[in-house]
GROMACS .gro file of C-alpha atoms in nm:
model
  218
    1SER     CA    1   0.000   0.000   0.000
    2THR     CA    2   0.093   0.364  -0.031
    3THR     CA    3   0.233   0.559   0.262
    4ILE     CA    4  -0.105   0.728   0.313
    5ARG     CA    5  -0.294   0.398   0.319
    6ASN     CA    6  -0.039   0.255   0.560
    7TYR     CA    7  -0.099   0.555   0.786
    8ASN     CA    8  -0.473   0.481   0.787
    9VAL     CA    9  -0.412   0.110   0.848
   10GLU     CA   10  -0.188   0.185   1.144
   11LYS     CA   11  -0.436   0.432   1.292
   12GLY     CA   12  -0.739   0.205   1.249
   13ALA     CA   13  -0.553  -0.099   1.382
   14SER     CA   14  -0.454   0.097   1.692
   15ILE     CA   15  -0.827   0.149   1.760
   16ILE     CA   16  -0.938  -0.207   1.681
   17ASN     CA   17  -0.696  -0.328   1.947
   18ARG     CA   18  -0.700  -0.446   2.307
   19ILE     CA   19  -1.074  -0.502   2.290
   20LEU     CA   20  -1.239  -0.735   2.540
   21VAL     CA   21  -1.552  -0.909   2.416
   22ALA     CA   22  -1.773  -1.053   2.689
   23PRO     CA   23  -1.936  -1.396   2.671
   24GLY     CA   24  -2.244  -1.374   2.448
   25GLU     CA   25  -2.155  -1.021   2.333
   26THR     CA   26  -2.175  -0.921   1.966
   27PHE     CA   27  -1.862  -0.745   1.840
   28SER     CA   28  -1.914  -0.480   1.574
   29PHE     CA   29  -1.613  -0.357   1.377
   30ILE     CA   30  -1.794  -0.033   1.281
   31LYS     CA   31  -1.906   0.041   1.637
   32ASN     CA   32  -1.559  -0.013   1.782
   33LEU     CA   33  -1.386   0.181   1.504
   34GLY     CA   34  -1.590   0.497   1.563
   35GLU     CA   35  -1.575   0.807   1.343
   36VAL     CA   36  -1.368   0.788   1.025
   37SER     CA   37  -1.307   1.137   0.888
   38LEU     CA   38  -1.036   1.392   0.822
   39ALA     CA   39  -1.137   1.557   1.151
   40SER     CA   40  -1.071   1.233   1.342
   41GLY     CA   41  -0.721   1.210   1.199
   42TYR     CA   42  -0.752   0.990   0.892
   43LYS     CA   43  -0.613   1.077   0.550
   44GLN     CA   44  -0.769   1.043   0.207
   45ALA     CA   45  -0.691   0.727   0.013
   46TYR     CA   46  -0.877   0.524  -0.247
   47ILE     CA   47  -1.191   0.330  -0.154
   48ILE     CA   48  -1.469   0.158  -0.349
   49LYS     CA   49  -1.781   0.372  -0.321
   50GLU     CA   50  -2.104   0.363  -0.524
   51GLY     CA   51  -1.949   0.178  -0.816
   52LYS     CA   52  -1.634   0.390  -0.835
   53THR     CA   53  -1.284   0.391  -0.695
   54GLU     CA   54  -1.240   0.734  -0.537
   55LEU     CA   55  -1.054   0.921  -0.267
   56ASP     CA   56  -1.214   0.935   0.077
   57ALA     CA   57  -1.106   0.955   0.438
   58GLY     CA   58  -0.988   0.626   0.582
   59GLY     CA   59  -0.896   0.440   0.265
   60GLY     CA   60  -0.722   0.123   0.384
   61ILE     CA   61  -0.960   0.038   0.668
   62CYS     CA   62  -1.074  -0.270   0.476
   63GLN     CA   63  -0.724  -0.414   0.507
   64ILE     CA   64  -0.787  -0.415   0.882
   65SER     CA   65  -1.129  -0.578   0.858
   66THR     CA   66  -0.999  -0.837   0.611
   67THR     CA   67  -0.708  -0.928   0.840
   68LEU     CA   68  -0.942  -0.958   1.139
   69PHE     CA   69  -1.192  -1.164   0.935
   70ARG     CA   70  -0.920  -1.418   0.855
   71ALA     CA   71  -0.822  -1.437   1.224
   72LEU     CA   72  -1.187  -1.491   1.321
   73LEU     CA   73  -1.213  -1.774   1.068
   74ASP     CA   74  -0.912  -1.944   1.227
   75ALA     CA   75  -1.044  -1.884   1.580
   76GLY     CA   76  -1.380  -2.040   1.502
   77LEU     CA   77  -1.582  -1.758   1.653
   78ASN     CA   78  -1.941  -1.719   1.534
   79ILE     CA   79  -1.912  -1.471   1.245
   80THR     CA   80  -2.256  -1.321   1.181
   81GLN     CA   81  -2.184  -1.041   0.931
   82ARG     CA   82  -1.931  -1.025   0.649
   83GLN     CA   83  -1.943  -0.882   0.298
   84ALA     CA   84  -1.696  -0.913   0.012
   85HIS     CA   85  -1.568  -0.617  -0.188
   86ALA     CA   86  -1.746  -0.514  -0.507
   87TYR     CA   87  -1.451  -0.624  -0.719
   88ARG     CA   88  -1.139  -0.832  -0.667
   89VAL     CA   89  -0.852  -0.655  -0.490
   90SER     CA   90  -0.513  -0.790  -0.595
   91TYR     CA   91  -0.330  -0.760  -0.263
   92TYR     CA   92  -0.591  -0.973  -0.085
   93GLU     CA   93  -0.498  -1.252  -0.324
   94GLU     CA   94  -0.121  -1.238  -0.273
   95ASP     CA   95  -0.134  -1.507  -0.003
   96ASN     CA   96  -0.485  -1.645  -0.040
   97LYS     CA   97  -0.748  -1.736  -0.295
   98PRO     CA   98  -1.022  -1.488  -0.395
   99GLY     CA   99  -1.308  -1.477  -0.145
  100PHE     CA  100  -1.132  -1.425   0.187
  101ASP     CA  101  -1.180  -1.048   0.218
  102ALA     CA  102  -1.422  -0.841   0.427
  103THR     CA  103  -1.523  -0.487   0.338
  104VAL     CA  104  -1.662  -0.234   0.586
  105PHE     CA  105  -1.814   0.110   0.535
  106ILE     CA  106  -1.997   0.330   0.785
  107PRO     CA  107  -2.277   0.257   0.872
  108ASN     CA  108  -2.273  -0.071   0.679
  109PRO     CA  109  -2.160  -0.322   0.567
  110ASP     CA  110  -2.010  -0.430   0.898
  111LEU     CA  111  -1.797  -0.718   1.024
  112GLN     CA  112  -1.955  -0.879   1.329
  113PHE     CA  113  -1.918  -1.190   1.542
  114ILE     CA  114  -2.074  -1.330   1.860
  115ASN     CA  115  -1.845  -1.450   2.137
  116ASP     CA  116  -1.989  -1.796   2.183
  117THR     CA  117  -1.699  -1.936   2.388
  118GLY     CA  118  -1.852  -1.879   2.732
  119ASN     CA  119  -1.547  -1.673   2.836
  120TYR     CA  120  -1.399  -1.334   2.755
  121VAL     CA  121  -1.189  -1.302   2.440
  122LEU     CA  122  -0.927  -1.035   2.370
  123ILE     CA  123  -0.865  -0.890   2.024
  124GLN     CA  124  -0.506  -0.775   1.984
  125SER     CA  125  -0.350  -0.609   1.678
  126TYR     CA  126   0.018  -0.603   1.586
  127TYR     CA  127   0.127  -0.346   1.329
  128ASP     CA  128   0.479  -0.352   1.182
  129GLY     CA  129   0.532  -0.036   0.978
  130LYS     CA  130   0.887  -0.128   0.876
  131ASN     CA  131   0.786  -0.456   0.713
  132ARG     CA  132   0.432  -0.337   0.630
  133LYS     CA  133   0.258  -0.617   0.814
  134LEU     CA  134  -0.060  -0.629   1.019
  135ALA     CA  135  -0.159  -0.930   1.227
  136TYR     CA  136  -0.445  -1.007   1.464
  137GLU     CA  137  -0.430  -1.246   1.755
  138ILE     CA  138  -0.739  -1.352   1.949
  139TYR     CA  139  -0.684  -1.468   2.305
  140GLY     CA  140  -0.935  -1.666   2.510
  141THR     CA  141  -1.002  -1.985   2.700
  142SER     CA  142  -0.977  -2.288   2.477
  143ASP     CA  143  -1.293  -2.498   2.464
  144GLY     CA  144  -1.154  -2.751   2.221
  145ARG     CA  145  -1.323  -2.618   1.908
  146LYS     CA  146  -1.167  -2.700   1.573
  147VAL     CA  147  -1.206  -2.524   1.238
  148THR     CA  148  -1.226  -2.675   0.891
  149ILE     CA  149  -1.240  -2.475   0.567
  150SER     CA  150  -1.349  -2.692   0.275
  151ASN     CA  151  -1.530  -2.715  -0.057
  152TYR     CA  152  -1.374  -2.400  -0.201
  153LYS     CA  153  -1.527  -2.312  -0.538
  154GLN     CA  154  -1.478  -2.061  -0.819
  155TRP     CA  155  -1.725  -2.012  -1.104
  156ASP     CA  156  -1.881  -1.763  -1.345
  157ALA     CA  157  -1.549  -1.603  -1.437
  158GLN     CA  158  -1.611  -1.301  -1.659
  159PRO     CA  159  -1.363  -1.087  -1.853
  160ALA     CA  160  -1.336  -0.717  -1.777
  161PRO     CA  161  -1.564  -0.496  -1.989
  162PRO     CA  162  -1.415  -0.285  -2.273
  163ASP     CA  163  -1.212   0.019  -2.171
  164VAL     CA  164  -1.407   0.339  -2.116
  165TRP     CA  165  -1.272   0.669  -2.254
  166ILE     CA  166  -1.411   1.000  -2.130
  167ASP     CA  167  -1.338   1.338  -2.287
  168ASP     CA  168  -1.233   1.572  -2.006
  169ALA     CA  169  -1.194   1.933  -2.118
  170THR     CA  170  -1.023   2.023  -1.791
  171LEU     CA  171  -0.712   1.820  -1.882
  172PRO     CA  172  -0.430   1.963  -2.095
  173LEU     CA  173  -0.428   1.848  -2.457
  174GLY     CA  174  -0.269   1.502  -2.489
  175LYS     CA  175  -0.278   1.419  -2.116
  176VAL     CA  176  -0.440   1.088  -2.016
  177VAL     CA  177  -0.547   0.998  -1.661
  178GLN     CA  178  -0.649   0.643  -1.563
  179ASP     CA  179  -0.922   0.640  -1.297
  180GLU     CA  180  -1.004   0.267  -1.293
  181HIS     CA  181  -0.813  -0.052  -1.376
  182LYS     CA  182  -0.967  -0.352  -1.552
  183ILE     CA  183  -1.046  -0.649  -1.330
  184PRO     CA  184  -1.221  -0.974  -1.431
  185GLY     CA  185  -1.535  -1.083  -1.246
  186LEU     CA  186  -1.569  -1.402  -1.043
  187LYS     CA  187  -1.790  -1.583  -0.794
  188THR     CA  188  -1.644  -1.786  -0.507
  189SER     CA  189  -1.758  -1.974  -0.199
  190PHE     CA  190  -1.620  -2.192   0.076
  191GLU     CA  191  -1.762  -2.395   0.364
  192TRP     CA  192  -1.659  -2.301   0.718
  193THR     CA  193  -1.725  -2.562   0.985
  194VAL     CA  194  -1.654  -2.537   1.357
  195THR     CA  195  -1.675  -2.852   1.567
  196LYS     CA  196  -1.654  -2.912   1.942
  197ASN     CA  197  -1.631  -3.258   2.093
  198GLY     CA  198  -1.717  -3.400   1.752
  199GLU     CA  199  -2.035  -3.192   1.713
  200VAL     CA  200  -2.088  -2.906   1.468
  201ILE     CA  201  -2.144  -2.577   1.653
  202ASN     CA  202  -2.102  -2.335   1.359
  203HIS     CA  203  -2.138  -2.392   0.988
  204LYS     CA  204  -2.157  -2.125   0.720
  205THR     CA  205  -2.104  -2.082   0.349
  206PHE     CA  206  -1.913  -1.763   0.275
  207ALA     CA  207  -2.000  -1.658  -0.079
  208SER     CA  208  -1.851  -1.368  -0.275
  209THR     CA  209  -1.959  -1.207  -0.602
  210TYR     CA  210  -1.698  -0.987  -0.770
  211VAL     CA  211  -1.831  -0.786  -1.063
  212PRO     CA  212  -1.616  -0.736  -1.373
  213TRP     CA  213  -1.461  -0.388  -1.365
  214ALA     CA  214  -1.373  -0.175  -1.666
  215ALA     CA  215  -1.064   0.039  -1.705
  216VAL     CA  216  -1.164   0.407  -1.722
  217TYR     CA  217  -0.949   0.672  -1.883
  218ARG     CA  218  -0.997   1.047  -1.904
   0.00000   0.00000   0.00000
């Protein structure tokens, strides 16, 4: 990510950090994150908003929610809300298959889970600015639950639409600005199963629909 996005990631991760979630409590990423604006200290970076990639305060927050989502999958906590991005984002696929991202935007979509362990859990972030790494660890009392991710599928792959060219009289003659990059569409899903003492306690299908995205030039 750019320096500005890394700044937003570091700031947001410092807020979604050291959070205790009580037994039976529903954790809301949006509620715990609070206000995201220039006034609250965030900087403008690119986000996906209303079918466009544009600058807005807090661009990069979804890298936090995606990292936490993956930790929640591994922890086997009862994830109740998660939504994929509108289109595929390349850096979420550097170390994983498409379909393991989680977008957030105030007031929704949100990333939520219920602490169904019967004990407190602690959400802890670790941000390494030098190596540009963010990790989440979730601490709690082990109840023996085990997680299985299976039946991963990809289908309905679609090529990116034709490039879009827009005449912009505000640009100097001969100058070209690229506002969007072409990205193929895809649908994915995977089964997430949590067992305890041999019995299934959580089972969900996490499905994602990524629309094909056209390159846009002015």
